[in-house]
Each structure stands twice: as C-alpha cells, then as structure tokens.
Amino acid sequence: MDILSSGPVAQVIAAPATSLLFLLCVAIATYVQTLTGFAFGLVLLGLVATFDLASVADAANIATVLTLVNAVAFFRADRQPPPWKLMRPALIASLLTVLVGVLLLHWLNDNASAWLETVLGVAIVACAISLVARRRPGERVGPPRGFALAGALSGLMGGLFGTSGPPIVYHLYRQPLATDVVRRALLVMFASNASVRLVLVIVSIGLSPRAMLLSVLSVPVVHIATRLTMMAPPPLPPRVMRPAVAVLLALTGVAMVVR
C-alpha cells in the first residue's frame, strides 16, 4: 500500500496526462528512429526537456533502455546481418569513451543541471544542422581511424546524454554506403553503446525509481511503434523526411537553450 501511495507509481497515477505525453514522445522518437536509423535519444530528450516531463539524467537513462528495445525490435523484423566488420573501429573506440560521458553526466547533473540542459540543446541544434548540410560521399569507404574518431565522439555523447547520434551519423553519411547499411550500422552502434552505458549507470549512479517505471511503461510503445513503422512506412522520400526531422530537432534544441 505504501508503494502505491508514494513514489513514482503515485506520480504516474496522480498525473496521467504527463505520463501519456511522455509515452507520446516515446512513440514519436521511435517513429523517427525506425525511419532514419538515428535521432531516438535526441528527439526523446528534446521533447521531454521542452515539456519538462523528466530530468535530463532520467530522460537519458530511459533513452538508453529504450534504444536497446528499439534495436532488438528492428533486427528481429529486419533479419539482415549487422555490418560488424565496418563498424569495429568505431565500436571499440566508443566503448572506451562511454564511461567518460557517464561520469560527466553525474557531475553536471549534481553541480550544473542548467548547463547540462543548455549543452544538450546546443548538441541537438548541431545535429539538426548536420542533417540538412550538404554532404558529398567519398568514392571509397574512409580509413579505420576516421571511424574510430567518430566512434569516440559518439561514445562520449552516448555516455553523457544517452544518445550517440551526431558524430557517427555525420561520418557514415559521408561514406559511399547504401541507406539500409547505414541504418543497420547506426543501430549496432547505438545498441552497443546503450548496453555498456546501462551497465555503467546501474553500478555507479543507479536508475531512479521513476526512470525504471517510465522505461517499463515505454517498452510496449517502442515495440509496437517500431513494428507498425516497418510494416507501413510513410510515403515520404528521404529528401522530405530528413528536413522534417531537422526542423523538429532544431525547435526542441532552441527551446531548451532559451529556457
């Protein structure tokens, strides 16, 4: 009875509109992630922070859990082999920098939470700009050191915000690779970083009860949204979808910085 009358369960029951809005944000982020292969964490953190639905630290931890759920749902439906060989340098480098990001998140959340939200807003705007910036793919796939550098930067962002997007997205879209290969490569990267980050958070900072509860409530939303999006994708070409995602990211990032 005490569990139901206090704590995160009571908060969800007392504020159903807030909880439903959070789950709607999860569905939107899952939709974008499934279509593009990236931006789940950025979209979720941006929307959650804009509507003040949870702290940045809780939102980052929830995004970590749900990134794994999204990747599992995608690969169960896609059945294509992940590009392990291509992504090996990036994966190794990113795993080494995730820890640094988690430690920075812990310090900033305790000592400079307003700056943490501002940094996240700037990162989201930078990601939006990188989405619409013109890129000319190279004639050949870049060297392993380029993948390692992008992976290291992505791992740092993944540890700090629970999203590894901008550096590795920018690097992969500069390679002469098919869109479906890029999407699978990104999901492998995000799932790998999310796995390591989740372990580090659990053994160091720990997941708050509210973050755990919202994660549990969000799991079926992610699974259903992923399946539905893959079964019936919208009839929009990438040249339309990418600017639309960029506008959504830019608006949420600017709102966070201004606030």
Coordinates of C-alpha atoms in Angstrom, one line a residue:
M1 CA 0.0 0.0 0.0
D2 CA 2.9 2.4 0.8
I3 CA 4.4 1.8 -2.6
L4 CA 1.2 2.8 -4.3
S5 CA 0.6 5.8 -2.1
S6 CA 4.0 7.3 -2.6
G7 CA 6.9 7.3 -5.1
P8 CA 6.9 7.1 -8.9
V9 CA 3.8 4.9 -9.1
A10 CA 1.8 7.6 -7.2
Q11 CA 3.2 10.3 -9.5
V12 CA 2.1 8.4 -12.6
I13 CA -1.4 7.8 -11.2
A14 CA -1.7 11.4 -10.0
A15 CA -0.6 12.9 -13.3
P16 CA -1.9 10.6 -16.1
A17 CA -1.7 13.4 -18.7
T18 CA 2.0 13.9 -18.1
S19 CA 2.7 10.2 -18.3
L20 CA 0.6 9.9 -21.5
L21 CA 2.5 12.9 -23.0
F22 CA 5.8 11.1 -22.2
L23 CA 4.6 8.0 -23.9
L24 CA 3.6 10.0 -26.9
C25 CA 7.1 11.5 -27.0
V26 CA 8.5 7.9 -26.9
A27 CA 6.3 7.0 -29.9
I28 CA 7.4 10.0 -31.9
A29 CA 11.1 9.3 -31.2
T30 CA 10.7 5.6 -32.1
Y31 CA 9.0 6.5 -35.3
V32 CA 11.9 8.8 -36.3
Q33 CA 14.5 6.3 -35.2
T34 CA 12.9 3.4 -37.2
L35 CA 12.7 5.5 -40.4
T36 CA 16.1 7.1 -40.3
G37 CA 18.2 4.8 -38.1
F38 CA 19.1 7.6 -35.6
A39 CA 17.8 10.5 -33.5
F40 CA 15.8 8.5 -31.0
G41 CA 17.6 9.8 -28.0
L42 CA 17.9 13.4 -29.3
V43 CA 14.2 13.6 -30.2
L44 CA 13.1 12.0 -26.9
L45 CA 15.4 14.1 -24.7
G46 CA 14.5 17.3 -26.6
L47 CA 10.7 16.7 -26.3
V48 CA 11.0 15.6 -22.7
A49 CA 13.1 18.6 -21.7
T50 CA 10.9 21.0 -23.6
F51 CA 7.7 19.8 -21.9
D52 CA 9.6 19.4 -18.6
L53 CA 8.4 15.7 -18.2
A54 CA 11.6 14.4 -16.5
S55 CA 15.1 15.5 -15.6
V56 CA 17.8 15.3 -18.3
A57 CA 19.6 12.5 -16.4
D58 CA 16.4 10.4 -16.1
A59 CA 15.5 11.0 -19.7
A60 CA 19.0 10.0 -20.8
N61 CA 18.7 6.8 -18.8
I62 CA 15.3 6.0 -20.2
A63 CA 16.6 6.6 -23.7
T64 CA 19.4 4.1 -23.1
V65 CA 17.0 1.4 -22.1
L66 CA 14.6 2.1 -25.0
T67 CA 17.4 2.3 -27.6
L68 CA 18.1 -1.3 -26.8
V69 CA 14.4 -2.2 -27.1
N70 CA 14.2 -0.4 -30.4
A71 CA 17.3 -2.1 -31.8
V72 CA 16.1 -5.6 -30.8
A73 CA 12.7 -5.0 -32.3
F74 CA 14.3 -3.7 -35.5
F75 CA 16.7 -6.6 -36.0
R76 CA 14.1 -9.2 -35.2
A77 CA 11.9 -7.8 -38.0
D78 CA 14.7 -6.9 -40.5
R79 CA 16.7 -10.2 -40.4
Q80 CA 19.7 -8.6 -42.2
P81 CA 23.2 -9.1 -40.7
P82 CA 24.7 -6.1 -39.0
P83 CA 27.9 -4.7 -40.6
W84 CA 30.2 -5.7 -37.8
K85 CA 33.5 -5.5 -39.8
L86 CA 32.7 -2.0 -41.0
M87 CA 31.9 -0.7 -37.5
R88 CA 34.6 -2.5 -35.5
P89 CA 36.9 0.6 -35.1
A90 CA 34.0 2.8 -34.1
L91 CA 32.6 0.4 -31.7
I92 CA 35.9 -0.2 -29.9
A93 CA 36.6 3.5 -29.6
S94 CA 33.1 4.4 -28.4
L95 CA 33.1 1.8 -25.7
L96 CA 36.2 3.4 -24.2
T97 CA 34.6 6.9 -24.0
V98 CA 31.1 6.0 -22.8
L99 CA 32.5 5.8 -19.2
V100 CA 33.8 9.4 -19.5
G101 CA 30.4 10.6 -20.6
V102 CA 28.6 8.9 -17.8
L103 CA 31.0 10.4 -15.2
L104 CA 30.4 13.9 -16.8
L105 CA 26.7 13.4 -16.6
H106 CA 26.9 12.5 -13.0
W107 CA 28.9 15.6 -12.2
L108 CA 26.9 18.0 -14.3
N109 CA 23.6 16.7 -13.0
D110 CA 24.7 17.3 -9.4
N111 CA 26.5 20.6 -9.9
A112 CA 25.3 22.3 -13.1
S113 CA 22.0 20.9 -14.2
A114 CA 21.0 24.1 -16.0
W115 CA 24.2 24.0 -18.0
L116 CA 23.6 20.3 -18.8
E117 CA 20.3 21.2 -20.4
T118 CA 21.9 24.0 -22.3
V119 CA 24.7 21.8 -23.6
L120 CA 22.1 19.2 -24.7
G121 CA 20.1 21.9 -26.5
V122 CA 23.2 23.1 -28.4
A123 CA 24.1 19.4 -29.3
I124 CA 20.5 18.9 -30.7
V125 CA 20.7 22.1 -32.8
A126 CA 24.1 21.0 -34.1
C127 CA 22.6 17.6 -35.1
A128 CA 19.8 19.3 -36.9
I129 CA 22.2 21.4 -38.9
S130 CA 24.3 18.3 -39.8
L131 CA 21.1 16.6 -41.1
V132 CA 20.5 19.2 -43.7
A133 CA 24.1 20.1 -44.5
R134 CA 25.1 19.0 -47.9
R135 CA 27.5 16.1 -47.9
R136 CA 29.3 14.6 -50.9
P137 CA 30.0 10.9 -50.2
G138 CA 33.6 9.9 -50.9
E139 CA 34.5 7.5 -53.7
R140 CA 35.8 4.9 -51.2
V141 CA 35.0 4.0 -47.6
G142 CA 37.1 6.0 -45.2
P143 CA 40.0 4.6 -43.2
P144 CA 39.5 2.9 -39.8
R145 CA 41.0 5.9 -37.9
G146 CA 38.1 8.1 -39.2
F147 CA 35.6 5.6 -37.9
A148 CA 37.5 5.4 -34.6
L149 CA 37.4 9.2 -34.1
A150 CA 33.7 9.4 -34.9
G151 CA 33.1 6.4 -32.6
A152 CA 35.0 8.0 -29.7
L153 CA 33.0 11.3 -30.0
S154 CA 29.7 9.3 -30.3
G155 CA 30.6 7.3 -27.2
L156 CA 31.2 10.5 -25.2
M157 CA 27.8 11.8 -26.3
G158 CA 26.2 8.4 -25.6
G159 CA 27.5 8.4 -22.1
L160 CA 26.6 12.0 -21.4
F161 CA 23.1 12.1 -23.0
G162 CA 22.2 8.5 -23.8
T163 CA 22.4 9.3 -27.5
S164 CA 25.4 8.7 -29.7
G165 CA 24.0 10.3 -32.8
P166 CA 25.6 13.3 -34.5
P167 CA 29.3 12.3 -34.9
I168 CA 28.7 8.8 -36.2
V169 CA 25.7 9.9 -38.3
Y170 CA 27.7 12.6 -40.0
H171 CA 30.6 10.2 -40.7
L172 CA 28.5 7.4 -42.0
Y173 CA 26.5 9.6 -44.4
R174 CA 29.8 10.7 -45.9
Q175 CA 30.6 7.1 -46.9
P176 CA 29.5 5.5 -50.2
L177 CA 27.2 3.2 -48.5
A178 CA 23.6 2.1 -49.1
T179 CA 21.0 3.7 -46.9
D180 CA 19.9 0.4 -45.3
V181 CA 23.6 -0.4 -44.5
V182 CA 23.9 2.9 -42.8
R183 CA 20.8 2.4 -40.8
R184 CA 21.9 -1.1 -39.6
A185 CA 25.4 0.3 -38.8
L186 CA 23.9 3.1 -36.7
L187 CA 21.6 0.8 -34.8
V188 CA 24.5 -1.5 -34.0
M189 CA 26.4 1.5 -32.7
F190 CA 23.6 2.8 -30.6
A191 CA 22.7 -0.7 -29.1
S192 CA 26.4 -1.4 -28.2
N193 CA 26.8 2.0 -26.5
A194 CA 23.5 1.7 -24.8
S195 CA 24.4 -1.8 -23.4
V196 CA 27.7 -0.5 -21.9
R197 CA 26.1 2.7 -20.6
L198 CA 23.3 0.9 -18.9
V199 CA 25.7 -1.4 -17.0
L200 CA 27.8 1.6 -16.0
V201 CA 24.8 3.6 -14.8
I202 CA 23.4 0.7 -12.8
V203 CA 26.7 0.0 -11.0
S204 CA 27.6 3.7 -10.4
I205 CA 24.8 6.2 -10.4
G206 CA 21.8 3.8 -10.5
L207 CA 18.4 4.2 -12.2
S208 CA 15.9 6.2 -10.3
P209 CA 12.5 4.5 -9.5
R210 CA 10.8 7.0 -11.8
A211 CA 13.1 6.2 -14.7
M212 CA 12.6 2.5 -14.2
L213 CA 8.8 2.8 -14.1
L214 CA 8.7 5.0 -17.2
S215 CA 11.0 2.6 -19.0
V216 CA 8.7 -0.3 -18.3
L217 CA 5.7 1.6 -19.5
S218 CA 7.5 2.7 -22.6
V219 CA 8.8 -0.8 -23.7
P220 CA 5.5 -1.9 -25.4
V221 CA 5.1 1.6 -27.0
V222 CA 8.6 1.2 -28.6
H223 CA 8.0 -2.3 -29.8
I224 CA 4.6 -1.6 -31.3
A225 CA 5.7 1.7 -32.9
T226 CA 8.7 0.0 -34.4
R227 CA 6.7 -2.8 -35.9
L228 CA 4.0 -0.6 -37.3
T229 CA 6.5 1.8 -38.8
M230 CA 8.4 -1.0 -40.6
M231 CA 5.1 -2.6 -41.8
A232 CA 3.7 0.7 -43.1
P233 CA 6.3 3.4 -43.6
P234 CA 5.1 6.8 -44.7
P235 CA 5.2 7.6 -48.5
L236 CA 7.8 10.3 -47.9
P237 CA 11.2 10.3 -49.7
P238 CA 14.4 10.8 -47.6
R239 CA 14.8 14.3 -49.0
V240 CA 11.5 15.3 -47.3
M241 CA 11.8 13.2 -44.1
R242 CA 15.3 14.5 -43.2
P243 CA 14.4 18.2 -43.3
A244 CA 11.3 17.5 -41.3
V245 CA 13.3 15.7 -38.6
A246 CA 15.9 18.5 -38.6
V247 CA 13.2 21.1 -38.0
L248 CA 11.8 19.1 -35.1
L249 CA 15.2 18.8 -33.6
A250 CA 16.1 22.5 -34.1
L251 CA 12.9 23.7 -32.5
T252 CA 13.3 21.5 -29.4
G253 CA 17.0 22.4 -29.1
V254 CA 16.4 26.1 -29.4
A255 CA 13.5 25.9 -26.8
M256 CA 15.9 24.2 -24.3
V257 CA 18.6 26.8 -24.8
V258 CA 16.2 29.7 -24.4
R259 CA 14.6 28.2 -21.3

